[in-house]
Amino acid sequence: MRFTREHDVMQRVWITVVICLLLAFSWYLFFAGHNRPGGGFIGGLMTASAIVLMYMFFGAKEAGRVMRLSYPVVISLGLLVAVVVGMIGLLAGDAFFTQYFDYVTLPLVGEIELTTAVPFDFGVYLVVVGATMAAIVTISEDED
């Protein structure tokens, strides 16, 4: 379904709300993944589903104008982040992908945990979003 003048205003509003809720839930899954089910993979799939919904409702031309992402670049950036985080262990003299963590106390927030798993999950998140969207956009543009 593509956006046309015949679409109801409420339909556009509800689709926008659903997209925002999917994006918020994907970030919840991303940050909850360290201690509970979730993480970069499932968070990336939820983000990709929100982007696919945007492509379906507003059309590829309008969604591409809003998103302005090159999905192969997103994949490459995600791989770079994941590998660089993995190299931290080698630079410290430990095994590849060794996880490090520490606790820091912030004035207004309190004690938070800093860990190398979060940036690695962010790399996975970027790879999943980029790969999923590159595959879906490529398939949808195929006119054979």
mmCIF file of C-alpha atoms in Angstrom:
data_model
loop_
_atom_site.group_PDB
_atom_site.id
_atom_site.type_symbol
_atom_site.label_atom_id
_atom_site.label_comp_id
_atom_site.label_asym_id
_atom_site.label_seq_id
_atom_site.Cartn_x
_atom_site.Cartn_y
_atom_site.Cartn_z
ATOM 1 C CA MET A 1 0.000 0.000 0.000
ATOM 2 C CA ARG A 2 1.419 3.356 -0.988
ATOM 3 C CA PHE A 3 0.530 6.793 0.273
ATOM 4 C CA THR A 4 -1.999 8.597 -1.916
ATOM 5 C CA ARG A 5 -4.302 11.535 -1.385
ATOM 6 C CA GLU A 6 -7.135 9.066 -0.703
ATOM 7 C CA HIS A 7 -5.480 7.794 2.483
ATOM 8 C CA ASP A 8 -7.247 8.815 5.601
ATOM 9 C CA VAL A 9 -5.385 11.158 7.938
ATOM 10 C CA MET A 10 -5.959 8.769 10.841
ATOM 11 C CA GLN A 11 -4.427 5.929 8.861
ATOM 12 C CA ARG A 12 -1.259 7.969 8.292
ATOM 13 C CA VAL A 13 -1.141 8.932 11.967
ATOM 14 C CA TRP A 14 -1.603 5.333 13.150
ATOM 15 C CA ILE A 15 1.074 4.005 10.805
ATOM 16 C CA THR A 16 3.468 6.692 12.068
ATOM 17 C CA VAL A 17 2.659 5.771 15.676
ATOM 18 C CA VAL A 18 3.223 2.073 14.951
ATOM 19 C CA ILE A 19 6.576 2.845 13.307
ATOM 20 C CA CYS A 20 7.644 4.903 16.336
ATOM 21 C CA LEU A 21 6.536 2.130 18.714
ATOM 22 C CA LEU A 22 8.479 -0.482 16.727
ATOM 23 C CA LEU A 23 11.602 1.684 16.833
ATOM 24 C CA ALA A 24 11.226 2.277 20.577
ATOM 25 C CA PHE A 25 10.704 -1.457 21.184
ATOM 26 C CA SER A 26 13.760 -2.277 19.079
ATOM 27 C CA TRP A 27 15.924 -0.032 21.272
ATOM 28 C CA TYR A 28 14.420 -1.622 24.378
ATOM 29 C CA LEU A 29 15.335 -5.067 23.031
ATOM 30 C CA PHE A 30 18.803 -3.822 22.132
ATOM 31 C CA PHE A 31 19.591 -2.528 25.618
ATOM 32 C CA ALA A 32 17.806 -5.343 27.461
ATOM 33 C CA GLY A 33 19.860 -7.953 25.624
ATOM 34 C CA HIS A 34 22.793 -7.864 27.997
ATOM 35 C CA ASN A 35 20.843 -9.188 30.991
ATOM 36 C CA ARG A 36 17.602 -10.473 29.441
ATOM 37 C CA PRO A 37 16.480 -11.897 26.072
ATOM 38 C CA GLY A 38 17.228 -9.511 23.250
ATOM 39 C CA GLY A 39 20.333 -7.833 21.950
ATOM 40 C CA GLY A 40 21.700 -6.513 18.705
ATOM 41 C CA PHE A 41 20.245 -9.203 16.468
ATOM 42 C CA ILE A 42 16.605 -9.026 17.500
ATOM 43 C CA GLY A 43 16.788 -5.251 17.964
ATOM 44 C CA GLY A 44 18.107 -4.950 14.417
ATOM 45 C CA LEU A 45 15.287 -7.112 13.080
ATOM 46 C CA MET A 46 12.700 -4.936 14.839
ATOM 47 C CA THR A 47 14.273 -1.785 13.391
ATOM 48 C CA ALA A 48 14.289 -3.362 9.937
ATOM 49 C CA SER A 49 10.594 -4.225 10.333
ATOM 50 C CA ALA A 50 9.830 -0.575 11.138
ATOM 51 C CA ILE A 51 11.763 0.552 8.058
ATOM 52 C CA VAL A 52 9.987 -2.059 5.905
ATOM 53 C CA LEU A 53 6.636 -0.773 7.169
ATOM 54 C CA MET A 54 7.740 2.726 6.171
ATOM 55 C CA TYR A 55 8.692 1.476 2.699
ATOM 56 C CA MET A 56 5.390 -0.377 2.331
ATOM 57 C CA PHE A 57 3.158 2.463 3.386
ATOM 58 C CA PHE A 58 4.921 5.534 2.024
ATOM 59 C CA GLY A 59 6.593 3.904 -0.996
ATOM 60 C CA ALA A 60 10.251 3.338 -1.806
ATOM 61 C CA LYS A 61 10.799 6.821 -3.221
ATOM 62 C CA GLU A 62 9.487 8.694 -0.180
ATOM 63 C CA ALA A 63 11.020 6.298 2.356
ATOM 64 C CA GLY A 64 14.371 6.455 0.581
ATOM 65 C CA ARG A 65 14.226 10.246 0.679
ATOM 66 C CA VAL A 66 13.574 10.199 4.432
ATOM 67 C CA MET A 67 16.046 7.435 5.349
ATOM 68 C CA ARG A 68 19.028 8.428 3.140
ATOM 69 C CA LEU A 69 20.978 5.331 4.134
ATOM 70 C CA SER A 70 23.285 3.250 2.018
ATOM 71 C CA TYR A 71 22.724 -0.213 3.425
ATOM 72 C CA PRO A 72 26.081 -1.661 2.303
ATOM 73 C CA VAL A 73 27.767 1.200 4.179
ATOM 74 C CA VAL A 74 25.686 0.366 7.281
ATOM 75 C CA ILE A 75 26.782 -3.284 7.020
ATOM 76 C CA SER A 76 30.431 -2.265 6.668
ATOM 77 C CA LEU A 77 30.236 0.132 9.604
ATOM 78 C CA GLY A 78 28.644 -2.559 11.781
ATOM 79 C CA LEU A 79 31.335 -5.084 10.886
ATOM 80 C CA LEU A 80 34.015 -2.501 11.602
ATOM 81 C CA VAL A 81 32.560 -1.728 15.041
ATOM 82 C CA ALA A 82 32.264 -5.428 15.944
ATOM 83 C CA VAL A 83 35.807 -6.262 14.852
ATOM 84 C CA VAL A 84 37.324 -3.209 16.576
ATOM 85 C CA VAL A 85 35.585 -4.174 19.832
ATOM 86 C CA GLY A 86 36.919 -7.709 19.413
ATOM 87 C CA MET A 87 40.439 -6.370 18.914
ATOM 88 C CA ILE A 88 40.369 -4.665 22.319
ATOM 89 C CA GLY A 89 41.091 -8.030 23.914
ATOM 90 C CA LEU A 90 44.069 -8.623 21.649
ATOM 91 C CA LEU A 91 45.482 -5.174 22.410
ATOM 92 C CA ALA A 92 45.165 -5.880 26.142
ATOM 93 C CA GLY A 93 46.974 -9.202 25.769
ATOM 94 C CA ASP A 94 43.868 -11.375 26.187
ATOM 95 C CA ALA A 95 41.878 -13.482 23.753
ATOM 96 C CA PHE A 96 39.943 -12.051 20.809
ATOM 97 C CA PHE A 97 36.454 -10.856 21.916
ATOM 98 C CA THR A 98 37.317 -10.847 25.607
ATOM 99 C CA GLN A 99 34.605 -8.918 27.430
ATOM 100 C CA TYR A 100 35.586 -6.158 29.827
ATOM 101 C CA PHE A 101 33.313 -4.313 32.210
ATOM 102 C CA ASP A 102 33.470 -1.744 34.965
ATOM 103 C CA TYR A 103 31.038 0.222 37.118
ATOM 104 C CA VAL A 104 30.902 4.013 37.012
ATOM 105 C CA THR A 105 28.876 6.304 39.261
ATOM 106 C CA LEU A 106 27.258 9.245 37.479
ATOM 107 C CA PRO A 107 25.874 12.222 39.461
ATOM 108 C CA LEU A 108 22.216 12.134 38.365
ATOM 109 C CA VAL A 109 21.953 8.520 37.214
ATOM 110 C CA GLY A 110 23.802 6.570 39.866
ATOM 111 C CA GLU A 111 25.893 3.479 39.263
ATOM 112 C CA ILE A 112 25.919 2.095 35.720
ATOM 113 C CA GLU A 113 27.820 -0.760 34.161
ATOM 114 C CA LEU A 114 30.105 -0.080 31.206
ATOM 115 C CA THR A 115 30.854 -3.151 29.138
ATOM 116 C CA THR A 116 32.369 -3.981 25.769
ATOM 117 C CA ALA A 117 29.344 -6.149 24.955
ATOM 118 C CA VAL A 118 27.181 -3.096 24.214
ATOM 119 C CA PRO A 119 29.315 -1.682 21.376
ATOM 120 C CA PHE A 120 29.688 -5.201 19.965
ATOM 121 C CA ASP A 121 25.894 -5.597 20.045
ATOM 122 C CA PHE A 122 25.620 -2.224 18.304
ATOM 123 C CA GLY A 123 27.852 -3.559 15.521
ATOM 124 C CA VAL A 124 25.620 -6.632 15.228
ATOM 125 C CA TYR A 125 22.575 -4.314 15.226
ATOM 126 C CA LEU A 126 23.982 -2.306 12.302
ATOM 127 C CA VAL A 127 24.907 -5.437 10.338
ATOM 128 C CA VAL A 128 21.427 -6.939 10.793
ATOM 129 C CA VAL A 129 19.608 -3.719 9.835
ATOM 130 C CA GLY A 130 21.857 -3.192 6.815
ATOM 131 C CA ALA A 131 21.741 -6.792 5.572
ATOM 132 C CA THR A 132 17.983 -7.156 6.062
ATOM 133 C CA MET A 133 17.183 -3.884 4.358
ATOM 134 C CA ALA A 134 19.672 -4.448 1.527
ATOM 135 C CA ALA A 135 18.076 -7.824 0.810
ATOM 136 C CA ILE A 136 14.506 -6.517 0.996
ATOM 137 C CA VAL A 137 15.184 -3.416 -1.113
ATOM 138 C CA THR A 138 17.067 -5.479 -3.701
ATOM 139 C CA ILE A 139 14.241 -8.005 -3.948
ATOM 140 C CA SER A 140 11.578 -5.302 -4.128
ATOM 141 C CA GLU A 141 13.420 -3.464 -6.935
ATOM 142 C CA ASP A 142 13.824 -6.648 -8.990
ATOM 143 C CA GLU A 143 11.588 -6.313 -12.066
ATOM 144 C CA ASP A 144 12.451 -9.533 -13.919
#
